[in-house]
Amino acid sequence: MWVAPSLHAQNTEPSPIVTNTQNSPYASPQLKAAYYNAEAQYQAENYREAQSLFQQLLDTFSSQPDQQPFLSGAHYRLAKIHATTYDYYNAKNTNGNTPVETHTANKLAALQNLSRALSIQPLNKDYLYFKAQLLYESNQPAAAAAILVQLSTLDPHSFTFHHFAAIALSQAAKRYPSASEIFAKQLLGFCDTWTKHLGNTEKVAQFRNLALTQLQEAEGVSTNQDKENRDKGNQVNTNQNWESQPINTPNSGPTPKLSNLNWAKKRFAMSLELYNFSAAHQYADTLENTAPIFTAHNLVNAHQLINQNQWAAAQDELTLANTETDPFIQLQYLRLRARIASNKAQSLPQFNTNPKLPQTQQALQLWIELYQQEGLTPNDLPYAISIAEQAQSVQYLNLWKQMAQDLESLPKNK
């Protein structure tokens, strides 16, 4: 059930009436009328018009000190709109055959509006949770985890807050290898808090085991590196950050063993998954200089361009994909083709109304192929789930939603 965002402090009821210790205990009738006019457009999914009306509301009432405590809801709605990708009608568009344009999600603008909302209501759970979602989606799991741990304290009986906090902590351990031990210990302690609040469930046990595994791995990496440094003696610079360095960069020595090449491939894929493109380019050097791989840098370029929402340019980076014979590289190209095909389908005006669009079906088949090759990653799942949902493919929709939970992807409230 939808609950209107508050025009007030900490009240989650639909009514905008609250206690204001400065002057009036209520928002002015003019502000309430303006808010609900904008909210009606938002609920009708007329996001462009809603954005304009919410912004007009802020422009009108922000200069009135007695009304400022009631403006957080407008900031929150603007954050929601900025974070949403949607099509809208623009009659002034004369550049194409149709006046339909696409608004692309802008998480930075959304976070800025959320900061304004939280400056008014710093403990509003809806605002904090949405900020954690945006930070997690922006590859900042540690920042998201800090907010979610706070939310788990504010609402100790919320499974969602505890579950998402554990996911974010585990992902932070993966995202920041040099601090993985710290996050693994934090996750282990958080599991005790989770048990205290909601009981020792199977889900808690899973995360506790994951934390123990991550802690062992962190300690093992440290031990192995110390041993390797001792064995190599003066040939090794002990101050070098081996976690971020590719093996066997040009002119660095003989061709690595197969196990080292597989390690480089894993690091290459991990760097792409974490949007660490500079490291990915370094590992691309390793792959292209030690294996019959020729276009690893093109793969990194394509991922960078997609991250910048430059889909046509990303498509151009796939020109030489068919020259590759390495199964690992072929799998990476399959992932890119599936993502690009998904974007093409989602950009069509008919996407939301016609589940049988050929472009949607084509994208779905690519995701099925990637799944069958065990290539789906947490970052793939939002694309795959969106396509399966629109194509009304119940089998794969349910399967991939379950995978999103199992792979510790961002939970969806659906």
Short mmCIF file of C-alpha atoms in Angstrom, two decimals:
data_model
loop_
_atom_site.label_atom_id
_atom_site.label_comp_id
_atom_site.label_asym_id
_atom_site.label_seq_id
_atom_site.Cartn_x
_atom_site.Cartn_y
_atom_site.Cartn_z
CA MET A 1 0.00 0.00 0.00
CA TRP A 2 1.33 3.45 -0.91
CA VAL A 3 1.96 5.83 1.95
CA ALA A 4 2.41 9.48 1.09
CA PRO A 5 5.85 10.83 1.93
CA SER A 6 5.68 13.18 4.83
CA LEU A 7 5.46 16.92 4.63
CA HIS A 8 6.51 16.79 8.22
CA ALA A 9 8.88 15.27 10.72
CA GLN A 10 8.93 11.49 11.20
CA ASN A 11 5.20 10.89 10.61
CA THR A 12 4.56 8.07 8.12
CA GLU A 13 0.79 8.56 7.98
CA PRO A 14 -0.77 10.03 4.80
CA SER A 15 -1.77 13.22 6.63
CA PRO A 16 0.64 16.16 6.34
CA ILE A 17 -0.44 17.45 9.73
CA VAL A 18 2.41 17.53 12.26
CA THR A 19 3.66 19.44 15.21
CA ASN A 20 5.92 22.34 14.31
CA THR A 21 7.66 23.76 17.34
CA GLN A 22 8.62 26.97 15.49
CA ASN A 23 5.25 28.49 14.59
CA SER A 24 2.16 26.72 13.30
CA PRO A 25 1.81 22.99 13.92
CA TYR A 26 0.58 22.56 10.35
CA ALA A 27 1.82 23.15 6.84
CA SER A 28 0.01 26.05 5.20
CA PRO A 29 -3.08 25.26 3.10
CA GLN A 30 -1.29 26.66 0.07
CA LEU A 31 1.69 24.34 0.54
CA LYS A 32 -0.57 21.33 1.09
CA ALA A 33 -2.57 22.12 -2.04
CA ALA A 34 0.62 22.50 -4.08
CA TYR A 35 2.04 19.29 -2.67
CA TYR A 36 -0.97 17.12 -3.38
CA ASN A 37 -1.31 18.58 -6.87
CA ALA A 38 2.29 17.47 -7.58
CA GLU A 39 1.75 14.16 -5.81
CA ALA A 40 -1.26 13.39 -7.99
CA GLN A 41 0.93 13.72 -11.08
CA TYR A 42 3.57 11.51 -9.46
CA GLN A 43 1.07 8.77 -8.64
CA ALA A 44 -0.22 8.95 -12.23
CA GLU A 45 3.42 8.38 -13.34
CA ASN A 46 3.49 11.74 -15.09
CA TYR A 47 6.98 12.22 -13.76
CA ARG A 48 7.97 15.16 -15.95
CA GLU A 49 4.99 17.22 -14.83
CA ALA A 50 5.44 16.07 -11.23
CA GLN A 51 9.07 17.20 -11.26
CA SER A 52 8.09 20.63 -12.49
CA LEU A 53 5.36 20.99 -9.84
CA PHE A 54 7.55 19.80 -6.95
CA GLN A 55 10.29 22.19 -8.03
CA GLN A 56 7.79 25.07 -8.22
CA LEU A 57 6.66 24.18 -4.71
CA LEU A 58 10.23 24.40 -3.41
CA ASP A 59 10.90 27.64 -5.28
CA THR A 60 7.77 29.15 -3.75
CA PHE A 61 8.03 28.02 -0.13
CA SER A 62 11.77 27.59 0.57
CA SER A 63 12.06 31.29 1.37
CA GLN A 64 9.40 31.00 4.09
CA PRO A 65 11.11 29.85 7.32
CA ASP A 66 7.89 28.66 8.94
CA GLN A 67 7.22 26.33 5.97
CA GLN A 68 10.71 24.84 5.59
CA PRO A 69 10.10 21.98 8.08
CA PHE A 70 7.39 20.68 5.71
CA LEU A 71 9.46 20.55 2.50
CA SER A 72 11.27 17.25 2.97
CA GLY A 73 8.59 15.29 1.11
CA ALA A 74 9.08 17.42 -2.01
CA HIS A 75 12.84 16.88 -1.89
CA TYR A 76 12.26 13.14 -1.48
CA ARG A 77 9.90 12.97 -4.45
CA LEU A 78 12.41 14.86 -6.62
CA ALA A 79 15.06 12.35 -5.58
CA LYS A 80 12.76 9.50 -6.63
CA ILE A 81 12.07 11.14 -9.99
CA HIS A 82 15.76 11.86 -10.66
CA ALA A 83 16.58 8.21 -9.96
CA THR A 84 13.96 6.92 -12.41
CA THR A 85 14.39 6.21 -16.12
CA TYR A 86 11.16 6.99 -17.94
CA ASP A 87 9.74 8.16 -21.27
CA TYR A 88 7.87 11.44 -21.54
CA TYR A 89 6.06 13.41 -24.22
CA ASN A 90 7.74 16.60 -25.40
CA ALA A 91 5.71 18.44 -28.01
CA LYS A 92 8.62 20.84 -28.57
CA ASN A 93 10.84 18.01 -29.83
CA THR A 94 11.20 18.47 -33.60
CA ASN A 95 14.40 16.46 -34.07
CA GLY A 96 12.73 13.11 -34.75
CA ASN A 97 9.59 11.45 -35.96
CA THR A 98 8.17 11.21 -32.45
CA PRO A 99 8.12 13.73 -29.60
CA VAL A 100 8.76 10.95 -27.06
CA GLU A 101 12.01 11.42 -25.13
CA THR A 102 13.71 9.40 -22.40
CA HIS A 103 14.75 10.72 -19.00
CA THR A 104 17.81 8.82 -17.82
CA ALA A 105 18.29 8.10 -14.14
CA ASN A 106 20.64 10.56 -12.44
CA LYS A 107 21.69 9.06 -9.09
CA LEU A 108 23.94 12.02 -8.24
CA ALA A 109 21.03 14.48 -8.51
CA ALA A 110 18.86 12.06 -6.54
CA LEU A 111 21.44 11.89 -3.74
CA GLN A 112 21.66 15.68 -3.65
CA ASN A 113 17.88 15.97 -3.17
CA LEU A 114 17.97 13.26 -0.53
CA SER A 115 20.62 15.20 1.39
CA ARG A 116 18.26 18.17 1.48
CA ALA A 117 15.39 15.97 2.66
CA LEU A 118 17.57 14.41 5.37
CA SER A 119 18.75 17.83 6.54
CA ILE A 120 15.11 18.38 7.55
CA GLN A 121 14.34 14.85 8.76
CA PRO A 122 17.69 13.16 9.51
CA LEU A 123 16.13 9.99 10.95
CA ASN A 124 13.41 9.43 8.35
CA LYS A 125 13.64 5.71 7.58
CA ASP A 126 12.22 6.01 4.05
CA TYR A 127 14.80 8.63 3.12
CA LEU A 128 17.69 6.73 4.69
CA TYR A 129 16.71 3.46 3.03
CA PHE A 130 16.44 5.07 -0.39
CA LYS A 131 19.85 6.69 0.10
CA ALA A 132 21.32 3.29 0.96
CA GLN A 133 19.79 1.83 -2.20
CA LEU A 134 21.28 4.57 -4.36
CA LEU A 135 24.71 4.23 -2.77
CA TYR A 136 24.65 0.46 -3.22
CA GLU A 137 23.63 0.80 -6.87
CA SER A 138 26.46 3.35 -7.28
CA ASN A 139 29.01 0.74 -6.19
CA GLN A 140 29.45 2.19 -2.69
CA PRO A 141 28.51 -0.80 -0.50
CA ALA A 142 30.45 0.43 2.54
CA ALA A 143 28.54 3.73 2.63
CA ALA A 144 25.27 1.86 2.11
CA ALA A 145 26.14 -0.58 4.89
CA ALA A 146 26.73 2.25 7.39
CA ILE A 147 23.23 3.60 6.76
CA LEU A 148 21.62 0.17 6.87
CA VAL A 149 23.25 -0.71 10.18
CA GLN A 150 21.82 2.56 11.50
CA LEU A 151 18.39 1.64 10.12
CA SER A 152 18.59 -1.77 11.80
CA THR A 153 19.02 0.11 15.09
CA LEU A 154 16.15 2.50 14.35
CA ASP A 155 13.87 -0.41 13.41
CA PRO A 156 15.27 -3.57 15.06
CA HIS A 157 12.34 -5.69 13.87
CA SER A 158 12.80 -5.00 10.14
CA PHE A 159 14.02 -8.05 8.25
CA THR A 160 14.61 -5.92 5.14
CA PHE A 161 17.02 -3.56 6.89
CA HIS A 162 18.96 -6.41 8.50
CA HIS A 163 19.10 -8.45 5.31
CA PHE A 164 20.22 -5.57 3.12
CA ALA A 165 22.79 -4.46 5.73
CA ALA A 166 24.34 -7.93 5.74
CA ILE A 167 24.43 -7.94 1.94
CA ALA A 168 26.10 -4.53 1.84
CA LEU A 169 28.71 -5.53 4.43
CA SER A 170 29.57 -8.73 2.56
CA GLN A 171 29.84 -6.81 -0.71
CA ALA A 172 32.05 -4.19 0.96
CA ALA A 173 34.43 -6.98 1.97
CA LYS A 174 34.64 -7.98 -1.70
CA ARG A 175 34.77 -4.43 -3.02
CA TYR A 176 37.66 -3.33 -0.79
CA PRO A 177 40.17 -6.22 -0.55
CA SER A 178 42.58 -4.28 1.65
CA ALA A 179 39.81 -3.80 4.23
CA SER A 180 38.05 -7.14 3.74
CA GLU A 181 39.03 -8.37 7.21
CA ILE A 182 37.47 -5.31 8.82
CA PHE A 183 34.16 -5.71 6.97
CA ALA A 184 34.09 -9.47 7.56
CA LYS A 185 34.46 -8.88 11.31
CA GLN A 186 31.78 -6.20 11.19
CA LEU A 187 29.44 -8.60 9.39
CA LEU A 188 30.14 -11.28 11.97
CA GLY A 189 29.26 -8.89 14.79
CA PHE A 190 26.17 -7.70 12.92
CA CYS A 191 24.93 -11.30 12.69
CA ASP A 192 24.90 -11.39 16.50
CA THR A 193 22.79 -8.22 16.52
CA TRP A 194 20.49 -9.71 13.86
CA THR A 195 20.05 -12.84 16.00
CA LYS A 196 19.24 -10.74 19.06
CA HIS A 197 16.56 -8.81 17.20
CA LEU A 198 14.99 -11.44 14.94
CA GLY A 199 16.26 -14.83 16.09
CA ASN A 200 18.90 -17.23 14.81
CA THR A 201 17.32 -17.99 11.43
CA GLU A 202 18.78 -19.90 8.51
CA LYS A 203 19.46 -16.62 6.70
CA VAL A 204 21.53 -15.33 9.64
CA ALA A 205 23.48 -18.59 9.68
CA GLN A 206 24.25 -18.19 5.97
CA PHE A 207 25.68 -14.72 6.47
CA ARG A 208 27.61 -15.81 9.55
CA ASN A 209 29.23 -18.60 7.53
CA LEU A 210 29.95 -16.14 4.74
CA ALA A 211 31.62 -13.76 7.19
CA LEU A 212 33.77 -16.56 8.60
CA THR A 213 34.78 -17.60 5.08
CA GLN A 214 35.67 -14.04 4.12
CA LEU A 215 37.66 -13.65 7.33
CA GLN A 216 39.61 -16.84 6.63
CA GLU A 217 40.26 -15.75 3.07
CA ALA A 218 41.47 -12.33 4.21
CA GLU A 219 43.82 -13.90 6.72
CA GLY A 220 44.95 -16.47 4.15
CA VAL A 221 45.77 -13.81 1.55
CA SER A 222 47.86 -11.94 4.09
CA THR A 223 49.73 -15.12 5.11
CA ASN A 224 50.36 -16.21 1.51
CA GLN A 225 51.64 -12.79 0.51
CA ASP A 226 54.06 -12.70 3.43
CA LYS A 227 55.36 -16.16 2.50
CA GLU A 228 55.73 -15.20 -1.16
CA ASN A 229 57.65 -12.07 -0.25
CA ARG A 230 60.00 -14.04 2.00
CA ASP A 231 60.62 -16.66 -0.71
CA LYS A 232 61.42 -14.09 -3.39
CA GLY A 233 63.64 -12.04 -1.13
CA ASN A 234 65.12 -8.97 -2.73
CA GLN A 235 63.24 -9.52 -6.00
CA VAL A 236 60.06 -8.25 -4.39
CA ASN A 237 59.13 -4.76 -3.31
CA THR A 238 57.29 -5.49 -0.07
CA ASN A 239 55.54 -2.10 -0.23
CA GLN A 240 53.85 -2.96 -3.54
CA ASN A 241 50.08 -3.33 -3.50
CA TRP A 242 49.71 -6.78 -5.06
CA GLU A 243 45.96 -6.72 -4.64
CA SER A 244 45.62 -4.05 -7.35
CA GLN A 245 48.47 -5.12 -9.68
CA PRO A 246 48.03 -7.39 -12.72
CA ILE A 247 50.47 -10.25 -13.18
CA ASN A 248 53.03 -10.29 -15.96
CA THR A 249 52.52 -6.86 -17.45
CA PRO A 250 54.58 -6.19 -20.60
CA ASN A 251 58.30 -6.86 -20.15
CA SER A 252 57.72 -8.23 -16.66
CA GLY A 253 59.07 -11.70 -17.32
CA PRO A 254 58.16 -15.10 -18.74
CA THR A 255 54.66 -16.21 -19.70
CA PRO A 256 52.73 -17.09 -16.52
CA LYS A 257 51.48 -20.54 -15.76
CA LEU A 258 47.92 -21.49 -16.62
CA SER A 259 46.85 -21.09 -13.01
CA ASN A 260 48.18 -17.52 -13.02
CA LEU A 261 46.40 -16.79 -16.30
CA ASN A 262 43.13 -18.03 -14.82
CA TRP A 263 43.80 -15.83 -11.79
CA ALA A 264 44.27 -12.83 -14.09
CA LYS A 265 40.98 -13.62 -15.84
CA LYS A 266 39.18 -13.70 -12.50
CA ARG A 267 40.73 -10.39 -11.51
CA PHE A 268 39.79 -8.91 -14.88
CA ALA A 269 36.16 -9.97 -14.46
CA MET A 270 36.08 -8.76 -10.84
CA SER A 271 37.44 -5.35 -11.84
CA LEU A 272 34.67 -4.97 -14.42
CA GLU A 273 32.06 -6.07 -11.90
CA LEU A 274 33.31 -3.43 -9.44
CA TYR A 275 33.55 -0.72 -12.13
CA ASN A 276 37.29 -0.46 -11.43
CA PHE A 277 38.17 0.26 -15.06
CA SER A 278 41.75 1.36 -14.50
CA ALA A 279 42.56 -2.00 -12.90
CA ALA A 280 40.61 -3.78 -15.65
CA HIS A 281 42.80 -2.13 -18.30
CA GLN A 282 45.89 -3.35 -16.45
CA TYR A 283 44.58 -6.92 -16.42
CA ALA A 284 43.64 -6.50 -20.09
CA ASP A 285 47.36 -5.89 -20.75
CA THR A 286 48.15 -9.11 -18.93
CA LEU A 287 45.62 -11.13 -20.93
CA GLU A 288 46.58 -9.71 -24.32
CA ASN A 289 50.29 -10.30 -23.68
CA THR A 290 50.09 -13.80 -22.27
CA ALA A 291 47.23 -15.52 -24.12
CA PRO A 292 45.63 -15.63 -27.57
CA ILE A 293 43.33 -12.76 -26.53
CA PHE A 294 43.22 -9.63 -28.66
CA THR A 295 40.36 -7.37 -27.60
CA ALA A 296 40.36 -7.30 -23.79
CA HIS A 297 40.75 -3.50 -23.84
CA ASN A 298 37.69 -3.25 -26.09
CA LEU A 299 35.72 -5.10 -23.43
CA VAL A 300 36.79 -2.61 -20.78
CA ASN A 301 35.99 0.32 -23.08
CA ALA A 302 32.51 -1.05 -23.70
CA HIS A 303 31.82 -1.41 -19.98
CA GLN A 304 33.04 2.14 -19.37
CA LEU A 305 30.80 3.52 -22.11
CA ILE A 306 27.77 1.66 -20.77
CA ASN A 307 28.51 3.06 -17.32
CA GLN A 308 28.43 6.52 -18.97
CA ASN A 309 25.17 5.68 -20.76
CA GLN A 310 26.86 5.79 -24.20
CA TRP A 311 25.27 2.67 -25.60
CA ALA A 312 25.91 3.28 -29.31
CA ALA A 313 29.61 3.82 -28.69
CA ALA A 314 29.68 0.67 -26.55
CA GLN A 315 28.18 -1.27 -29.45
CA ASP A 316 31.06 -0.11 -31.66
CA GLU A 317 33.54 -1.72 -29.27
CA LEU A 318 32.05 -5.13 -30.10
CA THR A 319 33.14 -4.98 -33.76
CA LEU A 320 36.03 -7.43 -33.28
CA ALA A 321 34.23 -9.77 -30.89
CA ASN A 322 34.01 -12.58 -33.45
CA THR A 323 37.80 -12.75 -33.72
CA GLU A 324 38.06 -14.11 -30.19
CA THR A 325 38.22 -17.87 -29.55
CA ASP A 326 38.88 -17.86 -25.81
CA PRO A 327 35.70 -19.08 -24.02
CA PHE A 328 36.19 -16.63 -21.15
CA ILE A 329 36.36 -13.65 -23.50
CA GLN A 330 33.42 -14.95 -25.55
CA LEU A 331 31.38 -15.07 -22.33
CA GLN A 332 32.25 -11.45 -21.56
CA TYR A 333 31.07 -10.39 -25.02
CA LEU A 334 27.84 -12.34 -24.57
CA ARG A 335 27.22 -10.34 -21.39
CA LEU A 336 27.74 -7.06 -23.26
CA ARG A 337 25.47 -8.08 -26.13
CA ALA A 338 22.73 -8.97 -23.63
CA ARG A 339 23.03 -5.63 -21.84
CA ILE A 340 23.04 -3.63 -25.05
CA ALA A 341 20.08 -5.60 -26.42
CA SER A 342 18.20 -4.94 -23.17
CA ASN A 343 18.82 -1.21 -23.44
CA LYS A 344 17.61 -1.18 -27.05
CA ALA A 345 14.40 -2.95 -26.07
CA GLN A 346 13.78 -0.76 -23.03
CA SER A 347 14.30 2.40 -25.12
CA LEU A 348 11.38 1.54 -27.42
CA PRO A 349 8.10 3.37 -26.67
CA GLN A 350 6.20 0.06 -26.97
CA PHE A 351 8.40 -1.74 -24.44
CA ASN A 352 6.01 -1.37 -21.51
CA THR A 353 2.89 -2.25 -23.51
CA ASN A 354 3.97 -5.06 -25.83
CA PRO A 355 5.57 -8.10 -24.17
CA LYS A 356 6.12 -9.78 -27.55
CA LEU A 357 8.43 -7.19 -29.06
CA PRO A 358 11.14 -8.97 -31.11
CA GLN A 359 13.80 -6.83 -29.40
CA THR A 360 12.59 -7.95 -25.96
CA GLN A 361 12.56 -11.59 -27.00
CA GLN A 362 16.05 -11.26 -28.49
CA ALA A 363 17.40 -9.77 -25.26
CA LEU A 364 15.70 -12.51 -23.23
CA GLN A 365 17.36 -15.24 -25.32
CA LEU A 366 20.78 -13.69 -24.74
CA TRP A 367 20.21 -13.64 -20.97
CA ILE A 368 19.03 -17.25 -21.07
CA GLU A 369 22.18 -18.22 -22.98
CA LEU A 370 24.37 -16.40 -20.46
CA TYR A 371 22.53 -18.09 -17.60
CA GLN A 372 22.94 -21.51 -19.19
CA GLN A 373 26.69 -20.87 -19.39
CA GLU A 374 26.68 -19.96 -15.67
CA GLY A 375 27.77 -16.44 -16.52
CA LEU A 376 25.17 -14.28 -14.74
CA THR A 377 26.60 -11.86 -12.17
CA PRO A 378 24.82 -9.67 -9.58
CA ASN A 379 25.21 -6.67 -11.90
CA ASP A 380 23.54 -8.62 -14.73
CA LEU A 381 20.45 -9.53 -12.78
CA PRO A 382 18.63 -6.16 -12.85
CA TYR A 383 18.84 -6.23 -16.67
CA ALA A 384 17.79 -9.89 -16.91
CA ILE A 385 14.93 -9.51 -14.42
CA SER A 386 13.55 -6.43 -16.19
CA ILE A 387 13.54 -8.21 -19.56
CA ALA A 388 12.05 -11.44 -18.20
CA GLU A 389 9.35 -9.47 -16.41
CA GLN A 390 8.38 -7.53 -19.52
CA ALA A 391 8.52 -10.65 -21.72
CA GLN A 392 6.25 -12.39 -19.19
CA SER A 393 8.72 -15.25 -18.88
CA VAL A 394 7.57 -16.51 -15.49
CA GLN A 395 10.08 -19.36 -15.34
CA TYR A 396 13.16 -17.20 -15.73
CA LEU A 397 11.70 -14.24 -13.85
CA ASN A 398 11.22 -16.35 -10.71
CA LEU A 399 14.56 -18.07 -11.21
CA TRP A 400 16.53 -14.86 -11.58
CA LYS A 401 14.75 -13.13 -8.72
CA GLN A 402 15.77 -16.04 -6.51
CA MET A 403 19.32 -15.75 -7.85
CA ALA A 404 19.30 -12.06 -6.94
CA GLN A 405 18.73 -13.09 -3.34
CA ASP A 406 21.22 -15.94 -3.45
CA LEU A 407 23.92 -13.84 -5.09
CA GLU A 408 23.36 -11.07 -2.54
CA SER A 409 22.13 -8.59 -5.06
CA LEU A 410 20.03 -5.60 -4.05
CA PRO A 411 16.70 -6.82 -2.68
CA LYS A 412 13.62 -5.80 -4.62
CA ASN A 413 10.36 -4.85 -2.91
CA LYS A 414 8.01 -6.49 -5.38
#
